[in-house]
Short mmCIF file of C-alpha atoms in Angstrom, two decimals:
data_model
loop_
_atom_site.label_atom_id
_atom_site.label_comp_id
_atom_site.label_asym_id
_atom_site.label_seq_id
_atom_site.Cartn_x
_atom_site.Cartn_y
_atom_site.Cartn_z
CA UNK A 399 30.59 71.94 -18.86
CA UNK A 400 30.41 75.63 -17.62
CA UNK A 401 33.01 76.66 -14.82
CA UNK A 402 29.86 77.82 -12.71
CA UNK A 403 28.84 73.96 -12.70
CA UNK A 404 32.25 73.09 -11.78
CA UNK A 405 32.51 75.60 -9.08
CA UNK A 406 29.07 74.66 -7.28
CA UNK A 407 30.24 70.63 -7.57
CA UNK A 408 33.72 71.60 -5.42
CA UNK A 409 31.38 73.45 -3.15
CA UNK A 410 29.29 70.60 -2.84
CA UNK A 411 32.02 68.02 -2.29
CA UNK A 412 34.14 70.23 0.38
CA UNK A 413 30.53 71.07 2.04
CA UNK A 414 30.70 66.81 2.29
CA UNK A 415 34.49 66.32 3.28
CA UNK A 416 33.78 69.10 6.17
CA UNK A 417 30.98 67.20 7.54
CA UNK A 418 29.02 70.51 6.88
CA UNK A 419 31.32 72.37 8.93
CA UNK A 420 32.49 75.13 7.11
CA UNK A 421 35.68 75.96 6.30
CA UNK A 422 38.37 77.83 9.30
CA UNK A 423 40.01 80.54 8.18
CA UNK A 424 41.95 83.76 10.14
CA UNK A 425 40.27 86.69 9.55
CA UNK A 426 42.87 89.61 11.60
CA UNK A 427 43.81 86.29 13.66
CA UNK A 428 40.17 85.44 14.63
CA UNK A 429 39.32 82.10 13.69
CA UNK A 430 36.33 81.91 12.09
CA UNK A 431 34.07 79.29 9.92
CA UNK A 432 32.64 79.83 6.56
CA UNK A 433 30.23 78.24 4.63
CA UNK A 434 32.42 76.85 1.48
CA UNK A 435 31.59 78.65 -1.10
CA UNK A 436 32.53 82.00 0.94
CA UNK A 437 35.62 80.98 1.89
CA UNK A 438 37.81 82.87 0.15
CA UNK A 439 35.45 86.14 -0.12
CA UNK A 440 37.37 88.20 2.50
CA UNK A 441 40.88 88.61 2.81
CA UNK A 442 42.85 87.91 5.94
CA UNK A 443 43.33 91.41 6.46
CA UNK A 444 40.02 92.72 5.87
CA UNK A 445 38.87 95.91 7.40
CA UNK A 446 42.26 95.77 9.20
CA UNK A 447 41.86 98.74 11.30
CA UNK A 448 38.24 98.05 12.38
CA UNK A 449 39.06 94.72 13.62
CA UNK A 450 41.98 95.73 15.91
CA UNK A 451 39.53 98.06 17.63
CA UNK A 452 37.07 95.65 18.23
CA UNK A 453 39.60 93.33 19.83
CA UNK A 454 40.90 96.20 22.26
CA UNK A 455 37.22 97.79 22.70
CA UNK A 456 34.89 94.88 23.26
CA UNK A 457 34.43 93.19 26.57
CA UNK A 458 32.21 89.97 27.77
CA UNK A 459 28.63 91.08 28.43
CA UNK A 460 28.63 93.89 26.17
CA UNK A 461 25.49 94.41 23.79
CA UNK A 462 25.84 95.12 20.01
CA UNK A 463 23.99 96.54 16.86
CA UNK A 464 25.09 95.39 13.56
CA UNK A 465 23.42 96.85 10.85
CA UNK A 466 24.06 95.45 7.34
CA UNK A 467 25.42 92.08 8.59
CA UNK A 468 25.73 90.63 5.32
CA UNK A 469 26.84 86.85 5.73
CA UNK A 470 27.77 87.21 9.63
CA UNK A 471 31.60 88.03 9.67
CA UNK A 472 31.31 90.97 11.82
CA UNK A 473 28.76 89.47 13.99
CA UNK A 474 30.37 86.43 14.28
CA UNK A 475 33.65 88.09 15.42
CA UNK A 476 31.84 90.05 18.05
CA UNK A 477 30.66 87.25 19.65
CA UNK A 478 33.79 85.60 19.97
CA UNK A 479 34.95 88.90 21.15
CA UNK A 480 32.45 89.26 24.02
CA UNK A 481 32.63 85.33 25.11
CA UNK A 482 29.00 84.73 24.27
CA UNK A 483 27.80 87.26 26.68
CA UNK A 484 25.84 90.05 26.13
CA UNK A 485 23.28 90.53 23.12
CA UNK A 486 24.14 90.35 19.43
CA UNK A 487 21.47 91.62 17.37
CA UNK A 488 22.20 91.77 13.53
CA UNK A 489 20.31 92.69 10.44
CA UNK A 490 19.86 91.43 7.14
CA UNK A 491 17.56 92.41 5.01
CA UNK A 492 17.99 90.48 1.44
CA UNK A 493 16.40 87.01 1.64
CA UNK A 494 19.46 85.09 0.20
CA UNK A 495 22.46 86.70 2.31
CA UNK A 496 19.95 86.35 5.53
CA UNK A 497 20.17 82.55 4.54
CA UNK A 498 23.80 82.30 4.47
CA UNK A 499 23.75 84.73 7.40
CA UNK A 500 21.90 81.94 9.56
CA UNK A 501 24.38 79.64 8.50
CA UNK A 502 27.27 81.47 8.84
CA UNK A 503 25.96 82.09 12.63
CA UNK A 504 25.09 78.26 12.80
CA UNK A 505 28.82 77.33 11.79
CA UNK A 506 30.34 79.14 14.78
CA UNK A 507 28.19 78.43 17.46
CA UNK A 508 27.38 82.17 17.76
CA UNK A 509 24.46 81.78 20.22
CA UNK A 510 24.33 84.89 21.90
CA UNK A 511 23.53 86.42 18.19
CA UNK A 512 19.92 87.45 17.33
CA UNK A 513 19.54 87.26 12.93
CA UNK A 514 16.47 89.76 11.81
CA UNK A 515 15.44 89.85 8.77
CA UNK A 516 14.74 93.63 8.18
CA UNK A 517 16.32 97.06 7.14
CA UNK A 518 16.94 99.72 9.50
CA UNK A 519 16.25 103.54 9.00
CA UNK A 520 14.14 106.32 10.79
CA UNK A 521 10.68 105.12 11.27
CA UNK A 522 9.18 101.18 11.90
CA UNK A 523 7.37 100.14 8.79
CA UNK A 524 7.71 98.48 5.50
CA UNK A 525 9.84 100.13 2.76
CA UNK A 526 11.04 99.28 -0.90
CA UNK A 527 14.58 97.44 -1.03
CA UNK A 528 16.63 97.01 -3.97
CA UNK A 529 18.70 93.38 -4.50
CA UNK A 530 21.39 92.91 -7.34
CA UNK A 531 20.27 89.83 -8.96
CA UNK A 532 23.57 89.75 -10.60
CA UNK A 533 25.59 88.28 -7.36
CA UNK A 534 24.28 86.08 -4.81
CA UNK A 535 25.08 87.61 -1.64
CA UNK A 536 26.23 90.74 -2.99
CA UNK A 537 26.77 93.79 -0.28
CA UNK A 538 25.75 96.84 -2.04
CA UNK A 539 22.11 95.86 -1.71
CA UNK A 540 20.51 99.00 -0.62
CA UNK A 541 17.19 101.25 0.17
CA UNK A 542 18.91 103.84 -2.13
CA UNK A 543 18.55 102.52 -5.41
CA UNK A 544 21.65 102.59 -8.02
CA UNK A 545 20.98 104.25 -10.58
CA UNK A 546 24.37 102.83 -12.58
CA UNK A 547 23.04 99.22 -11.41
CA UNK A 548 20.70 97.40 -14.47
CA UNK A 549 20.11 94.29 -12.64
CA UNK A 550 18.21 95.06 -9.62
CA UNK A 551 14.81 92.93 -8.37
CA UNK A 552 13.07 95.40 -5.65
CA UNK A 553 10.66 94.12 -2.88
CA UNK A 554 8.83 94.43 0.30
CA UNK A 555 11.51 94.76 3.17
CA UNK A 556 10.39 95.49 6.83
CA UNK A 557 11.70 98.76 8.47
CA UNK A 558 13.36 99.10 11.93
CA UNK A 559 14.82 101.82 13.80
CA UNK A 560 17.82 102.03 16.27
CA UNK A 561 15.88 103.50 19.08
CA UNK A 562 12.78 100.52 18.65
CA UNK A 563 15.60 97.86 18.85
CA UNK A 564 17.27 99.31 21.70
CA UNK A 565 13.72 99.36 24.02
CA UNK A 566 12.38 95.94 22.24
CA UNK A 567 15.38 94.07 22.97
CA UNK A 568 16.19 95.66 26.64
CA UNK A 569 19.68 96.84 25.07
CA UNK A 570 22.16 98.65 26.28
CA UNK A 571 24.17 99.00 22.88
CA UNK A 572 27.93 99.52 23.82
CA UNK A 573 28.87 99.06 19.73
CA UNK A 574 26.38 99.89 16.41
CA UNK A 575 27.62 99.00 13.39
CA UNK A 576 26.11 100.86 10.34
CA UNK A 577 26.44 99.59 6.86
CA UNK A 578 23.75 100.44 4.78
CA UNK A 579 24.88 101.53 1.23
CA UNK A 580 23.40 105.16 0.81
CA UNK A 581 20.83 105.35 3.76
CA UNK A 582 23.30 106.27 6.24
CA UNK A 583 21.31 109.48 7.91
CA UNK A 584 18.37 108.06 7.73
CA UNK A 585 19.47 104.96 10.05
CA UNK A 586 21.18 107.38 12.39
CA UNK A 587 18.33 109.89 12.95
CA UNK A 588 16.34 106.45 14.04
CA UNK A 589 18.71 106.25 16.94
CA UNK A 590 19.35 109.82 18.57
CA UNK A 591 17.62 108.29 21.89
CA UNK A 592 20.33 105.33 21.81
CA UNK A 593 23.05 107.59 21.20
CA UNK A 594 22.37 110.31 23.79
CA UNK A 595 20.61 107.95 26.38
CA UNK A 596 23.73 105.07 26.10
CA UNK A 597 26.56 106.68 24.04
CA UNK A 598 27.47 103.88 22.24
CA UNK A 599 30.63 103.88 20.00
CA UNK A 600 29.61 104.01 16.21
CA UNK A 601 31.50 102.02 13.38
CA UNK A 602 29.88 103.81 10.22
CA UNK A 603 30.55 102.39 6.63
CA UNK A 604 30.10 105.81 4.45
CA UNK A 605 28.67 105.29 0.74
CA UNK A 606 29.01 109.29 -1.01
CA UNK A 607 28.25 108.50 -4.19
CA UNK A 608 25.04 106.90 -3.00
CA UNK A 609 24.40 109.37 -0.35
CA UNK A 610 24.04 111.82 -3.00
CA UNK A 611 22.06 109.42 -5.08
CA UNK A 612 19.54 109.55 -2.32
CA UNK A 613 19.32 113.37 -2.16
CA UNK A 614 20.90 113.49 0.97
CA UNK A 615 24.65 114.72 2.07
CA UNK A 616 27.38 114.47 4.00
CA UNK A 617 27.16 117.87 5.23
CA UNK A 618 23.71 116.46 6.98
CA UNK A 619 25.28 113.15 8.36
CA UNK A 620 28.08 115.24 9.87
CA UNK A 621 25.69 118.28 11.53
CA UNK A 622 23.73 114.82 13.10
CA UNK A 623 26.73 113.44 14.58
CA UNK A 624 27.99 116.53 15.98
CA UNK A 625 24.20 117.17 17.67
CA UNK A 626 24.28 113.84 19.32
CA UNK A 627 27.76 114.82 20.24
CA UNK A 628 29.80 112.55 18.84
CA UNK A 629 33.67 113.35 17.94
CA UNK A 630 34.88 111.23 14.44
CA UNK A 631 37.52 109.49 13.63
CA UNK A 632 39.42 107.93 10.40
CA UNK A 633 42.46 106.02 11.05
CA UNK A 634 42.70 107.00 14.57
CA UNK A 635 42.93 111.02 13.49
CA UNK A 636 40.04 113.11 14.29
CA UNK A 637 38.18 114.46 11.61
CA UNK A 638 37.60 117.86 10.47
CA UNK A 639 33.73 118.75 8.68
CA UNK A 640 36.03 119.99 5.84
CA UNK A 641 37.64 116.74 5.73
CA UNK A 642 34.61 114.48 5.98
CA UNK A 643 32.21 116.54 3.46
CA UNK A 644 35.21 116.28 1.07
CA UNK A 645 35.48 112.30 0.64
CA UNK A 646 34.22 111.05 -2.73
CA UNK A 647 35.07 107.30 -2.47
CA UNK A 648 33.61 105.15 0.02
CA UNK A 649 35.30 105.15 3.53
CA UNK A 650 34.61 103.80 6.94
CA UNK A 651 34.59 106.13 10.03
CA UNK A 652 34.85 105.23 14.35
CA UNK A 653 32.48 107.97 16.36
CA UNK A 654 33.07 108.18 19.94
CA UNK A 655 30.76 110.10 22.36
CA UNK A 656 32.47 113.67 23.22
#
């Protein structure tokens, strides 16, 4: 009997126990509820730093972007964060993670969250988006393909932009997350509009090794963020261009309207 046999059949039985309710964990001392078989996929103290700013930044009736949702987490916590109020609009692209994005959302009540099923970059269309097959709701699924990645199915996805989900929704984004493995400036030139017309604070996840991949740069991403006049920070310290052009490995940066 395989241990991946075993493994589903606990998921199965604690998905039974819990009534279907997911499992409550503390993620940065946020409660939140996970489908079973995620429970344990982040750690207590994940994304530490970007967590405490979202508890002393967000307030009730705020709107947010999240781009690259994955199964919900960041959503999720945003909602609790702004009471329900104000629009949540998230997007996940990969057909399998969307799933256990809807039930991720369903699990906490999160009703003030909108779920699309789309990528975002800089123009509304369709576009080709690569999926590890080797991980069910892995998070380096990606526009860019990886070249250093053998088991990858590519399909179909739908294209948004910033700026045409910020005028179909009737934002008035106060937070956009951005985590979209490699197709970073591309997402961000699709929202110049947003950023100069409502200044939102940016929580970028930064991928150089598939920035590169892509054929574009840091350099670039940097040059657009200082146009739309936006000051960033790691850890709290502002950054220098040397500094940011310089990282190799992937890191996560806050950008705050100058």
């Amino acid at each position: 009997m395989s241990n991946s046999f075993l493994k589903n059949a606990s998921y199965t039985v604690l998905d039974w126990v819990t009534l279907k309710k997911g499992i409550a964990r503390r993620i940065n001392d946020i409660k939140v509820r996970f489908p079973p078989r995620w429970m344990r996929y982040f750690p207590g103290d994940y994304e530490k730093e970007n967590y405490a700013f979202l508890k002393q930044y967000l307030k009730p009736g705020m709107d947010v972007i999240d781009i690259g949702a994955h199964i919900g987490l960041f959503s999720v916590i945003c909602s609790q964060l702004t009471q329900g109020k104000g629009k949540i609009i998230c997007f996940e692209p990969t057909p399998g993670t969307h799933k256990l994005l809807l039930e991720t959302l369903k699990l906490n009540h999160s009703k003030n969250v909108t779920p699309v099923q789309a990528a975002v970059s800089d123009k509304v269309g369709n576009a080709t988006f690569y999926i590890s097959t080797a991980d069910e709701g892995c998070n380096s699924n990606s526009l860019v393909k990886n070249r250093e990645e053998k088991d990858l199915f590519a399909y179909d996805v739908k294209l948004e932009t910033i700026d045409n989900i910020t005028a179909g929704h009737s934002l008035k984004p106060s937070l956009i997350k951005i985590d979209v493995e490699g197709a970073e400036l591309d997402t961000i030139k699709g929202g110049v509009q947003t950023f100069k017309n409502h200044k939102p604070v940016l929580i970028i996840g930064l991928h150089p090794a598939f920035i590169k991949q892509k054929g574009d740069s840091l350099e670039a991403i940097w040059d657009l963020l200082q146009d739309c006049r936006y000051q960033v920070k790691l850890e709290d310290k502002l950054m220098t261009k040397e500094d940011f052009c310089s990282r190799q490995i992937l890191f996560d940066v806050v950008c705050f309207p100058a």
